Short mmCIF file of C-alpha atoms and ligand atoms in Angstrom, two decimals:
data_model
loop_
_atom_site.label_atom_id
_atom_site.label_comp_id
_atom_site.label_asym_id
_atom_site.label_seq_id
_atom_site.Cartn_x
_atom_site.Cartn_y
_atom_site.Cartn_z
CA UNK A 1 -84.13 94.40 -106.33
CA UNK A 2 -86.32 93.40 -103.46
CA UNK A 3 -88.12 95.77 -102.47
CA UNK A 4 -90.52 94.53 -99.95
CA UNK A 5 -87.39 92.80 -98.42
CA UNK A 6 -85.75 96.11 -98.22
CA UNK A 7 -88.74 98.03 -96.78
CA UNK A 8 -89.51 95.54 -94.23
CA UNK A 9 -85.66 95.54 -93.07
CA UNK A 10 -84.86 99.34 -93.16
CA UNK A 11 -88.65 100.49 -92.85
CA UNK A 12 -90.08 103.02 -95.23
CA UNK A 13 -89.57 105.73 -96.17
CA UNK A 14 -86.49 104.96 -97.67
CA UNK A 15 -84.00 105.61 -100.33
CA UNK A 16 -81.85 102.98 -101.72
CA UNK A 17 -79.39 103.48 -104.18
CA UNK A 18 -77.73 100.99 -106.95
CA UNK A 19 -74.09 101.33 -106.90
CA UNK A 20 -73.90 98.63 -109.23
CA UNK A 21 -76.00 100.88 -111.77
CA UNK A 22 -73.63 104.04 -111.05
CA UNK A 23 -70.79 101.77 -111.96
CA UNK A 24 -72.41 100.96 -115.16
CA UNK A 25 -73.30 104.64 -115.72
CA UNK A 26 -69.52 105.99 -115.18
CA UNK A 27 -68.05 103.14 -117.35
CA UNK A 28 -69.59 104.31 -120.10
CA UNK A 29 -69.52 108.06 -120.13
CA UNK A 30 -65.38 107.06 -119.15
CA UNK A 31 -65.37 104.91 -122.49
CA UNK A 32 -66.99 107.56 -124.26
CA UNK A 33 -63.82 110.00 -123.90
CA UNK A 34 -61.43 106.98 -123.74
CA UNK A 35 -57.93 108.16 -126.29
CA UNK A 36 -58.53 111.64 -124.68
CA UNK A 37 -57.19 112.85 -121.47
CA UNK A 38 -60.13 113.16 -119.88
CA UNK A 39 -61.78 113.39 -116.04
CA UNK A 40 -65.12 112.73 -114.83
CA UNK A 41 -66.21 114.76 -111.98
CA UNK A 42 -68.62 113.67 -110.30
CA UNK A 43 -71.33 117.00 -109.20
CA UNK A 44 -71.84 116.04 -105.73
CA UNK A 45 -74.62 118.13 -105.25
CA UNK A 46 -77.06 115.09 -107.65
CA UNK A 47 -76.01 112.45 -104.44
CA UNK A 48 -73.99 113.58 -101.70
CA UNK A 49 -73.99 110.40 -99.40
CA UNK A 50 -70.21 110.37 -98.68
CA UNK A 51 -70.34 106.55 -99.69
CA UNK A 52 -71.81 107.37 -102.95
CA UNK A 53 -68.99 110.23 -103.45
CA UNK A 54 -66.50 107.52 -102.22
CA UNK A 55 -68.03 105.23 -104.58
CA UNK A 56 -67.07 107.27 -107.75
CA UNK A 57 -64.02 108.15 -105.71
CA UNK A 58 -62.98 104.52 -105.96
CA UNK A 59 -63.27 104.48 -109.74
CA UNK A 60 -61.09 107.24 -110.40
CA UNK A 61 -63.71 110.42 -110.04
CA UNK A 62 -63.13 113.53 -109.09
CA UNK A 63 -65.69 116.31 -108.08
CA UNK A 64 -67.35 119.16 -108.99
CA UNK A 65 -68.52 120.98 -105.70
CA UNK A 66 -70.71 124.12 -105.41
CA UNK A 67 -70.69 125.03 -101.63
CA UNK A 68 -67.01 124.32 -99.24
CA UNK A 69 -69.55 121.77 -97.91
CA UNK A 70 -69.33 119.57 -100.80
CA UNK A 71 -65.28 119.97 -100.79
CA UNK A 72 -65.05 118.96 -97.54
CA UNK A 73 -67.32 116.34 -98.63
CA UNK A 74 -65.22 114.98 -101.01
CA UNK A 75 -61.82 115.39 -99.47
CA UNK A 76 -63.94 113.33 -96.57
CA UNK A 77 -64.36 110.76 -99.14
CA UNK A 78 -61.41 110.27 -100.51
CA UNK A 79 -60.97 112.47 -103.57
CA UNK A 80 -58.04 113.44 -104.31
CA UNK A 81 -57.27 117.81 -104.18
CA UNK A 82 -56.17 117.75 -107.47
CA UNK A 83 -59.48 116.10 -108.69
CA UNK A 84 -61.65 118.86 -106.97
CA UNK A 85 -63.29 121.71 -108.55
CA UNK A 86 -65.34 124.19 -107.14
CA UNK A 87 -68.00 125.93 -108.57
CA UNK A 88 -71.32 128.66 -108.04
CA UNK A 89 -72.21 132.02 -108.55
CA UNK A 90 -71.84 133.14 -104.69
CA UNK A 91 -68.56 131.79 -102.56
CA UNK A 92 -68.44 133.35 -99.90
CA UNK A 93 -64.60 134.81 -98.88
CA UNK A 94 -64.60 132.17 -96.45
CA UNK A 95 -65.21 129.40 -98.70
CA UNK A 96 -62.96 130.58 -101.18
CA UNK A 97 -59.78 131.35 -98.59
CA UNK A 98 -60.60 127.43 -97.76
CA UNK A 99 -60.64 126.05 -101.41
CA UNK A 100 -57.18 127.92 -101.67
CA UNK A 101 -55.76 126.43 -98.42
CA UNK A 102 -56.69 123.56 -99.92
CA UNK A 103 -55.15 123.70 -103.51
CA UNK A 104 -58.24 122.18 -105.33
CA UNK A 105 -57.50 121.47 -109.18
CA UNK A 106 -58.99 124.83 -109.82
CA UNK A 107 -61.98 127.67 -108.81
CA UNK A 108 -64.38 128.18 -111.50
CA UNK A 109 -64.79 131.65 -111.19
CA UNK A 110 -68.62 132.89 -112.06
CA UNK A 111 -67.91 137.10 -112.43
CA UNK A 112 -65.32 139.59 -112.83
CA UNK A 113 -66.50 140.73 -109.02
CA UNK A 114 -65.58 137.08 -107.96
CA UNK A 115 -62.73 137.03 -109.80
CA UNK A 116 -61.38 140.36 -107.42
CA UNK A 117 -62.41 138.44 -104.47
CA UNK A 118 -60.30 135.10 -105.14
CA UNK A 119 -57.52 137.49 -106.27
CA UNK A 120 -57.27 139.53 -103.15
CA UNK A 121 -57.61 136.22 -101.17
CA UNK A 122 -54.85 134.45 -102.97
CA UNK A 123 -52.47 137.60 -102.31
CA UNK A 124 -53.34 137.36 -98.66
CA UNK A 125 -52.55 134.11 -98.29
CA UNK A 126 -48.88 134.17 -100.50
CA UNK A 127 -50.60 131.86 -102.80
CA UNK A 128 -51.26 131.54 -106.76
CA UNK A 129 -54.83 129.82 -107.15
CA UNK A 130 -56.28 127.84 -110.38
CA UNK A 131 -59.23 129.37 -111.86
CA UNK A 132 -60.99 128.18 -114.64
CA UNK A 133 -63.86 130.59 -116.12
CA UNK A 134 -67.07 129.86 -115.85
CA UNK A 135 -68.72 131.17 -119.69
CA UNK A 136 -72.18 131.75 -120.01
CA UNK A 137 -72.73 130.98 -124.18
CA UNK A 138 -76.28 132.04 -124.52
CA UNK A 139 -77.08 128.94 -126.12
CA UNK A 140 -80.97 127.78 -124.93
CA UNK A 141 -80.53 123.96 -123.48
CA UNK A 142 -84.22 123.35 -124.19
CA UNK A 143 -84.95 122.06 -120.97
CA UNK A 144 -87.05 122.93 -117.99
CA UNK A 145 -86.26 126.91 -117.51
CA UNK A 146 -85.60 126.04 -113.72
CA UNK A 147 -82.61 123.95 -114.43
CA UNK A 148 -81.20 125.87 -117.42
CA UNK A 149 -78.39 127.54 -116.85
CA UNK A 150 -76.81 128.49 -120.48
CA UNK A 151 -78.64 131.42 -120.74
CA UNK A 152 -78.28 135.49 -120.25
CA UNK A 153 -81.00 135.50 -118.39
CA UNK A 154 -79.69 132.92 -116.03
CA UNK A 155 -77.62 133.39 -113.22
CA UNK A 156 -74.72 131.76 -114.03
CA UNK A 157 -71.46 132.67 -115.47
CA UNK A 158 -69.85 135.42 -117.61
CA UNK A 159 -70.10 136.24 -121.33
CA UNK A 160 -67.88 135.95 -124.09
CA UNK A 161 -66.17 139.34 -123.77
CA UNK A 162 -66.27 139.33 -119.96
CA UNK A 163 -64.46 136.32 -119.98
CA UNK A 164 -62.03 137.35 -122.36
CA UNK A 165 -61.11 140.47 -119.89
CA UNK A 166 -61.16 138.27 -116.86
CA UNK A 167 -58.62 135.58 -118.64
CA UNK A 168 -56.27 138.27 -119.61
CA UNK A 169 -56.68 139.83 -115.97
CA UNK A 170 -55.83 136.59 -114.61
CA UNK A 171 -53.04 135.87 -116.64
CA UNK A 172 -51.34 139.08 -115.41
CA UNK A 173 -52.11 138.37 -111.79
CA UNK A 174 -49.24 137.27 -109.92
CA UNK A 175 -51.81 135.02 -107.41
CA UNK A 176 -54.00 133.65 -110.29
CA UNK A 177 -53.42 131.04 -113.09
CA UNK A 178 -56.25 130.40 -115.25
CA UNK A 179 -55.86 126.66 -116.14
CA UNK A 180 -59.26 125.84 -117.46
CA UNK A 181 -62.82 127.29 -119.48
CA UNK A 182 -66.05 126.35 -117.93
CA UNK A 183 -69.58 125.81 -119.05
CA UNK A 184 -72.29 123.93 -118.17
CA UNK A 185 -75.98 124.86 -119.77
CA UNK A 186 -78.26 123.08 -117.93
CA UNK A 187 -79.94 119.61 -116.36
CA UNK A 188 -82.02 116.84 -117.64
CA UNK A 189 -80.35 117.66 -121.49
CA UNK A 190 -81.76 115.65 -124.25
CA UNK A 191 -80.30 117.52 -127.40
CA UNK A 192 -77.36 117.41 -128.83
CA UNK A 193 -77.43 120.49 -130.70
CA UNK A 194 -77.38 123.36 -128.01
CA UNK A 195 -73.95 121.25 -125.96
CA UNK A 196 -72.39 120.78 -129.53
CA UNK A 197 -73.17 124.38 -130.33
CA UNK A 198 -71.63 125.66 -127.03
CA UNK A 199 -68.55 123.55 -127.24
CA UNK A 200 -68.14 125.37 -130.40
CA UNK A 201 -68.17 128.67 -128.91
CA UNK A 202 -66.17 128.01 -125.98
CA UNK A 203 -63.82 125.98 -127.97
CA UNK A 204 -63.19 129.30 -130.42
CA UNK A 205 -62.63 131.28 -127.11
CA UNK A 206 -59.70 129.22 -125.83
CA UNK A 207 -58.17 129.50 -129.77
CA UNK A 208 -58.52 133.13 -129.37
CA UNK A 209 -56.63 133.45 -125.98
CA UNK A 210 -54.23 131.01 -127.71
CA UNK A 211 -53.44 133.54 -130.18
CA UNK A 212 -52.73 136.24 -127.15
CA UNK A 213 -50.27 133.14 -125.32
CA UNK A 214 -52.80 132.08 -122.54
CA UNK A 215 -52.25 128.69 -122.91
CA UNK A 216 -55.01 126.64 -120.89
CA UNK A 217 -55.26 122.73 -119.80
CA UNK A 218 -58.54 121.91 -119.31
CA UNK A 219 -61.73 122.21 -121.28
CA UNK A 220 -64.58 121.67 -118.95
CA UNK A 221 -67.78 120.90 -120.38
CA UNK A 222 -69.83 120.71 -117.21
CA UNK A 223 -72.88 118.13 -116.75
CA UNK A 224 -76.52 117.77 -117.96
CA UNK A 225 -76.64 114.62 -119.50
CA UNK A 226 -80.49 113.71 -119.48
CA UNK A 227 -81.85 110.45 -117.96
CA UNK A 228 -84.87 108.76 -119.09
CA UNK A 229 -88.05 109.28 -116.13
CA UNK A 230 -90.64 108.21 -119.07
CA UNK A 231 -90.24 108.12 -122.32
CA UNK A 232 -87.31 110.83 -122.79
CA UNK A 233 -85.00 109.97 -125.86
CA UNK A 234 -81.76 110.84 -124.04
CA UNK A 235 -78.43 111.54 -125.87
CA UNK A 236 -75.87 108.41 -126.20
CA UNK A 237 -72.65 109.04 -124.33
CA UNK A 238 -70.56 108.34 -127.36
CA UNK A 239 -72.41 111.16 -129.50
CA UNK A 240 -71.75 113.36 -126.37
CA UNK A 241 -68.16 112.71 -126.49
CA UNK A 242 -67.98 112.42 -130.20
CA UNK A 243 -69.79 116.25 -130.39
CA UNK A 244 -67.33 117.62 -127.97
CA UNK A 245 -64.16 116.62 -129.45
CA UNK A 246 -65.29 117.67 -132.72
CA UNK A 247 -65.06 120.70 -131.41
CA UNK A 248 -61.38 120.48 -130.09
CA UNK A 249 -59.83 119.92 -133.18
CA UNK A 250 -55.84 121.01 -132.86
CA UNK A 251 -56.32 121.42 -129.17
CA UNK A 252 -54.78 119.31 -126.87
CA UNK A 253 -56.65 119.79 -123.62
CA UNK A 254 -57.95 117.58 -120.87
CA UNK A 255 -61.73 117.25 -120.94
CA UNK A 256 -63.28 117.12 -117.19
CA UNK A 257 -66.62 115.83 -117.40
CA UNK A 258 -69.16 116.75 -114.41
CA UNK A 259 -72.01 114.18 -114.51
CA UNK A 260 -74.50 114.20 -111.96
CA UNK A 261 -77.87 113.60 -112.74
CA UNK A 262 -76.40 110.93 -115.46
CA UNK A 263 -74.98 108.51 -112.59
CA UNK A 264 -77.27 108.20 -110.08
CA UNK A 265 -80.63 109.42 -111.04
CA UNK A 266 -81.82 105.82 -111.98
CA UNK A 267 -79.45 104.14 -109.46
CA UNK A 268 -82.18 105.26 -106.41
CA UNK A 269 -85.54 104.55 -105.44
CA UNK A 270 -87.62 105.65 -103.17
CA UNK A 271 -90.11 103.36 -101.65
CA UNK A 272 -92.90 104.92 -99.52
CA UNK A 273 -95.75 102.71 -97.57
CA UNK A 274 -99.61 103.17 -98.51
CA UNK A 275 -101.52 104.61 -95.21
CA UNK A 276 -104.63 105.67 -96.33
CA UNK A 277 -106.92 105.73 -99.49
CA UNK A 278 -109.64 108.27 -99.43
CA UNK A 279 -111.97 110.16 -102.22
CA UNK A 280 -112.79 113.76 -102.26
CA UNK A 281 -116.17 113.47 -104.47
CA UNK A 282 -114.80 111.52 -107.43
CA UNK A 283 -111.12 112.57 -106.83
CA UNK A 284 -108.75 109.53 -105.43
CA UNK A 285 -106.24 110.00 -103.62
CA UNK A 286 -103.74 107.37 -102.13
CA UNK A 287 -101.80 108.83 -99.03
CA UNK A 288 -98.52 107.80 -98.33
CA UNK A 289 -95.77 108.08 -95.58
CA UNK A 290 -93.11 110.21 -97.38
CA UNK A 291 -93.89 113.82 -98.75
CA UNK A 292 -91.92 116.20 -100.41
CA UNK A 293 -89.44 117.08 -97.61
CA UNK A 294 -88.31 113.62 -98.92
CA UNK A 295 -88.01 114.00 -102.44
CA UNK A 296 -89.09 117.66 -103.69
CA UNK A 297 -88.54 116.62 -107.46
CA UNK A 298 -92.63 116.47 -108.06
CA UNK A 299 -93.50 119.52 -106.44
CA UNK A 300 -90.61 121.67 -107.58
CA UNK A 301 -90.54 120.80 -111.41
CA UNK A 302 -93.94 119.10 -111.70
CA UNK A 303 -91.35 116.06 -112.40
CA UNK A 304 -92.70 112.97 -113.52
CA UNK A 305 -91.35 109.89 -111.47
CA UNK A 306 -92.75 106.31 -112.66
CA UNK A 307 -94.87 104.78 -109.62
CA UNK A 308 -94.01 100.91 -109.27
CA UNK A 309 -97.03 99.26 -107.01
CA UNK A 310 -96.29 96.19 -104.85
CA UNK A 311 -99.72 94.85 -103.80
CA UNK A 312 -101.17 91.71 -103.67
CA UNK A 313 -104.06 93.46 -105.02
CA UNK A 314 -105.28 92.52 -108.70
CA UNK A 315 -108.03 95.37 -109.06
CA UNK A 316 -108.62 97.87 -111.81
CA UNK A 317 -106.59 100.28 -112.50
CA UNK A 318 -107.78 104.03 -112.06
CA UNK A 319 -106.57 107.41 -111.54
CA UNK A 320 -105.07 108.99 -108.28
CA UNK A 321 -103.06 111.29 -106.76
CA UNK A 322 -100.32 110.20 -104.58
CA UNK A 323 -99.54 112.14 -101.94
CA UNK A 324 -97.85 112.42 -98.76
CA UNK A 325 -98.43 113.79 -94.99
CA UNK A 326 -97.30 117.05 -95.29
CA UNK A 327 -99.38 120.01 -94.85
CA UNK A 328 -99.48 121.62 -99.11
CA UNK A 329 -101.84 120.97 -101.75
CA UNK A 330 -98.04 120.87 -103.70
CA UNK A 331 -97.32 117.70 -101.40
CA UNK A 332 -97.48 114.99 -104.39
CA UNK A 333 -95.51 112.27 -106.02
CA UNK A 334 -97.79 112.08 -109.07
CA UNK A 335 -101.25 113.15 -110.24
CA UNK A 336 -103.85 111.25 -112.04
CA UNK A 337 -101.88 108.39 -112.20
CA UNK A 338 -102.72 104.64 -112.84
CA UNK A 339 -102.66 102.21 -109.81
CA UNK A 340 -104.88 99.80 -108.19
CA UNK A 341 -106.58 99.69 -105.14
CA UNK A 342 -103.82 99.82 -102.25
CA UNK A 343 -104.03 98.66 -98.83
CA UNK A 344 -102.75 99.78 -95.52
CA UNK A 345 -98.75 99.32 -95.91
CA UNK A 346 -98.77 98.15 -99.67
CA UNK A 347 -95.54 99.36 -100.71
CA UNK A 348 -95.16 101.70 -103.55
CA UNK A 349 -91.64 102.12 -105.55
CA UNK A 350 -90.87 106.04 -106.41
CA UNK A 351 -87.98 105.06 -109.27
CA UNK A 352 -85.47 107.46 -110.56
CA UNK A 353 -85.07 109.06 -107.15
CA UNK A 354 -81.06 108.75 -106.93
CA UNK A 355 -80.25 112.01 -108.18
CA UNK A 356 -81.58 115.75 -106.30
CA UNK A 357 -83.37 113.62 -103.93
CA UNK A 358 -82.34 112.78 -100.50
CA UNK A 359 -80.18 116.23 -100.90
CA UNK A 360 -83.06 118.25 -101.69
CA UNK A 361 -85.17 117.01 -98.63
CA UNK A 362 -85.87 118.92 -95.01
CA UNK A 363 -87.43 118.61 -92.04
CA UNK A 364 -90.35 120.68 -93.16
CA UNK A 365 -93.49 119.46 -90.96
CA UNK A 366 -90.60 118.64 -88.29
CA UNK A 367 -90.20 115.11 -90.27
CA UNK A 368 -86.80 113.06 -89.76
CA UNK A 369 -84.94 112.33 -93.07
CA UNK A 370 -85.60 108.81 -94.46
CA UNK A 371 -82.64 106.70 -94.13
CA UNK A 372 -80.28 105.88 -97.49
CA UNK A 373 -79.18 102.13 -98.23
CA UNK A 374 -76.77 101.23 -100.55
CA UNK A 375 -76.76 98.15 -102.63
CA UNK A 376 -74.22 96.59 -103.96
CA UNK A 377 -73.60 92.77 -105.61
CA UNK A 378 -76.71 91.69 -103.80
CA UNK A 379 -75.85 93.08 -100.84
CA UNK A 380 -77.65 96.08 -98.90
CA UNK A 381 -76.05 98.33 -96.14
CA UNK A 382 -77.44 102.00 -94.54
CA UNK A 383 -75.28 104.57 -95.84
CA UNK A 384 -76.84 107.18 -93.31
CA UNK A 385 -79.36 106.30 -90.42
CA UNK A 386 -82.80 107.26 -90.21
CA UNK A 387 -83.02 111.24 -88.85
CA UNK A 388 -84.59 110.96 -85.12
CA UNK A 389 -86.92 113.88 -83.13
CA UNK A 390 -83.50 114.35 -81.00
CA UNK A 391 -82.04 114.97 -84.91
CA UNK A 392 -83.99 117.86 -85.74
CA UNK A 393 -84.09 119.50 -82.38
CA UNK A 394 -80.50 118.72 -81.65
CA UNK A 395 -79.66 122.59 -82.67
CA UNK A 396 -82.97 124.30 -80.87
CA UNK A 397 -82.59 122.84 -77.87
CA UNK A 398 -80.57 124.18 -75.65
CA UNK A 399 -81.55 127.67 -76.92
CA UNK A 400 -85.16 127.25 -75.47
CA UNK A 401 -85.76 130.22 -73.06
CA UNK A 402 -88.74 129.15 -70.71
C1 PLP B 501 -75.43 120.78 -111.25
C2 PLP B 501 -74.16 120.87 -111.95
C3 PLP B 501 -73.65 119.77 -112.65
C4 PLP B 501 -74.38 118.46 -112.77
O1 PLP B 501 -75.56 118.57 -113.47
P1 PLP B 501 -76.36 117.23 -113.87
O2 PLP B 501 -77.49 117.74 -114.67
O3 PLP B 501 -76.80 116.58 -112.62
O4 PLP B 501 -75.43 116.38 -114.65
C5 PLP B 501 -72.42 119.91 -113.26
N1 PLP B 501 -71.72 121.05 -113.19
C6 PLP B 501 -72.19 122.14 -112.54
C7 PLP B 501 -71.37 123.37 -112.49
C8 PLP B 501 -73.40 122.08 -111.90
O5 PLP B 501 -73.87 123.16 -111.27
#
């Protein structure tokens, strides 16, 4: 990848994503279920560039959606309604009445209050919607408590014997037909243990509405695969798949897949230009153009992201901070981190930016978006231009009472 090339034709900041790399990525987690009915769908929400959703679209993905936003997204796209899913703890009636209209492969449903709502929608509109059931296994995923998601004390989904009472609700609603169980324990998982563990336990809950005739299709074992940003020891896609259908044994049920993280996290970069070096006493800092309305990753998680350095410059290397423009002390790519002396537009490469990136960015300090490129067989395109000032005013403006 050139990435002094690409700076110097899209300008910085930038993101610029490796569809190659994504193809690599969903080839294998495919393989990994390959003799299995299986889906992979994709969870927008990692990279929702509509040409990176149309992308996976192209290979056969489907997608998992948390906000009618991301539907629309990937009907936009090209995904087909039957690959869709759509997930979250809070839809809105609104959204919901649309994902019905729209007859999505199902709605995973996050509480028995939910489960009313999509009900009484459903009736309203003469329809009988898909729900799958989204259960919460109390399993710890060992990963950063922000992005777990398998526990009781997180938000998400219902327990064991809530989900029992919803299924059997469900099954006796005229306007709902549970199709499909649901977890998904967290992001950035490196161990096997706590997915195997609640594939197990979600696995025993569809025997046990066997045994009471609720026959269901699809066994939906959300994302989290981890990525490597360092020096994490990531699971292999084949012992993910090989855990998982351990657990299915005598059940014949399609496996959807969501990966997000897993397909584009270490397809995207993001390359930012070196303004300033300066030193508070001993402290060294080297200021760059983007911040953390571009990529929040650092500040949110304290995430490490490995800092690539393209400089003619063949100094020492010592410890700084990088950080960007934007007016908080929690404005940083990376702390204490090794680099050499940088000049005035030396270009330095943020990797493993593809995934919660661009999509977690704002306009906080009124700053544009960076534009997104795409790169494919050696050849680079913008998959959504640069934001302008008439961008992020476009909304205020006509509202402004002098
Ligand atoms: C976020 C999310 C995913 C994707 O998670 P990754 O860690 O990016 O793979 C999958 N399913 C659901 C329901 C999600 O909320």
């Amino acid at each position: 990848m050139n990435f002094r090339e690409l700076a110097s034709k899209y300008k910085t900041p930038l993101y610029i994503y490796d569809l190659d790399y994504m193809t690599k990525q969903y080839e294998e987690l495919k393989e990994a279920f390959k003799g299995r009915k299986s889906l992979l769908a994709y969870a927008i929400k990692s990279n929702s560039n509509l040409s990176v959703i149309n992308h996976f679209a192209q290979m056969g993905s489907g997608a998992d959606c948390v906000s009618i936003g991301e539907v629309r997204r990937a009907f936009l796209a090209g995904v087909p309604s039957y690959k869709i899913i759509f997930s979250g703890v809070g839809k809105s009636d609104e959204e919901i009445r649309e994902a019905i209209e729209k007859e999505i492969l199902y709605i995973n449903v996050e509480s028995e209050a939910e489960l009313g709502r999509v009900e009484l929608i459903a009736k309203e509109l003469g329809a009988n919607c898909r729900i799958s059931i989204r259960v919460n296994p109390n399993i710890d995923p060992l990963t950063h408590p922000y992005i777990s998601t398998g526990l009781h004390d997180n938000k998400f989904g219902v327990d064991i014997d809530s989900a029992k009472r919803m299924y059997i609700r469900a099954n006796n609603s005229e306007h709902l037909d549970p199709v499909g169980i649901h977890f998904h324990i967290g992001s950035q998982l490196t161990e096997l243990k706590p997915i195997y563990e609640s594939a197990e336990i979600v696995a025993d809950m569809v025997r046990s509405l066997q045994s009471i005739k609720i026959e269901l299709k699809f066994f939906d074992i959300g994302g989290g695969l981890g990525v490597t940003y360092k020096d994490e020891v990531t699971i292999k896609p084949y012992d993910y798949a090989q855990a998982v259908l351990g657990t299915l044994k005598g059940l014949d049920l399609t496996i959807i897949c969501e990966p997000g993280r897993f397909l584009t996290a270490n397809a995207g970069y993001f390359l930012t230009k070196v303004l300033y070096e300066k030193k508070n006493g001993a402290k060294r800092f080297v200021v760059v153009d983007g911040a953390m309305n571009d990529l929040l990753r650092p500040s949110l998680y304290k995430a490490y992201h490995k800092i690539e350095a393209i400089t003619e410059s063949k100094s020492e290397l010592s410890e700084a901070d990088v950080v960007g423009p934007v007016c908080e002390s929690g404005d940083f790519f990376a702390k204490d981190y090794m680099l050499p002396t940088l000049e005035h537009n030396d270009l330095l490469v943020v990797h493993s930016a593809g995934a919660y990136g661009f999509g977690m960015g704002s306009n906080y300090n009124t700053r544009g978006r960076s534009a997104e490129v795409a790169v494919k067989g050696g050849e680079s395109r913008v998959i959504r231009k640069r934001e302008e000032f008439e961008d992020l005013i476009a909304l205020e403006k006509d509202y402004l009472v002098k």
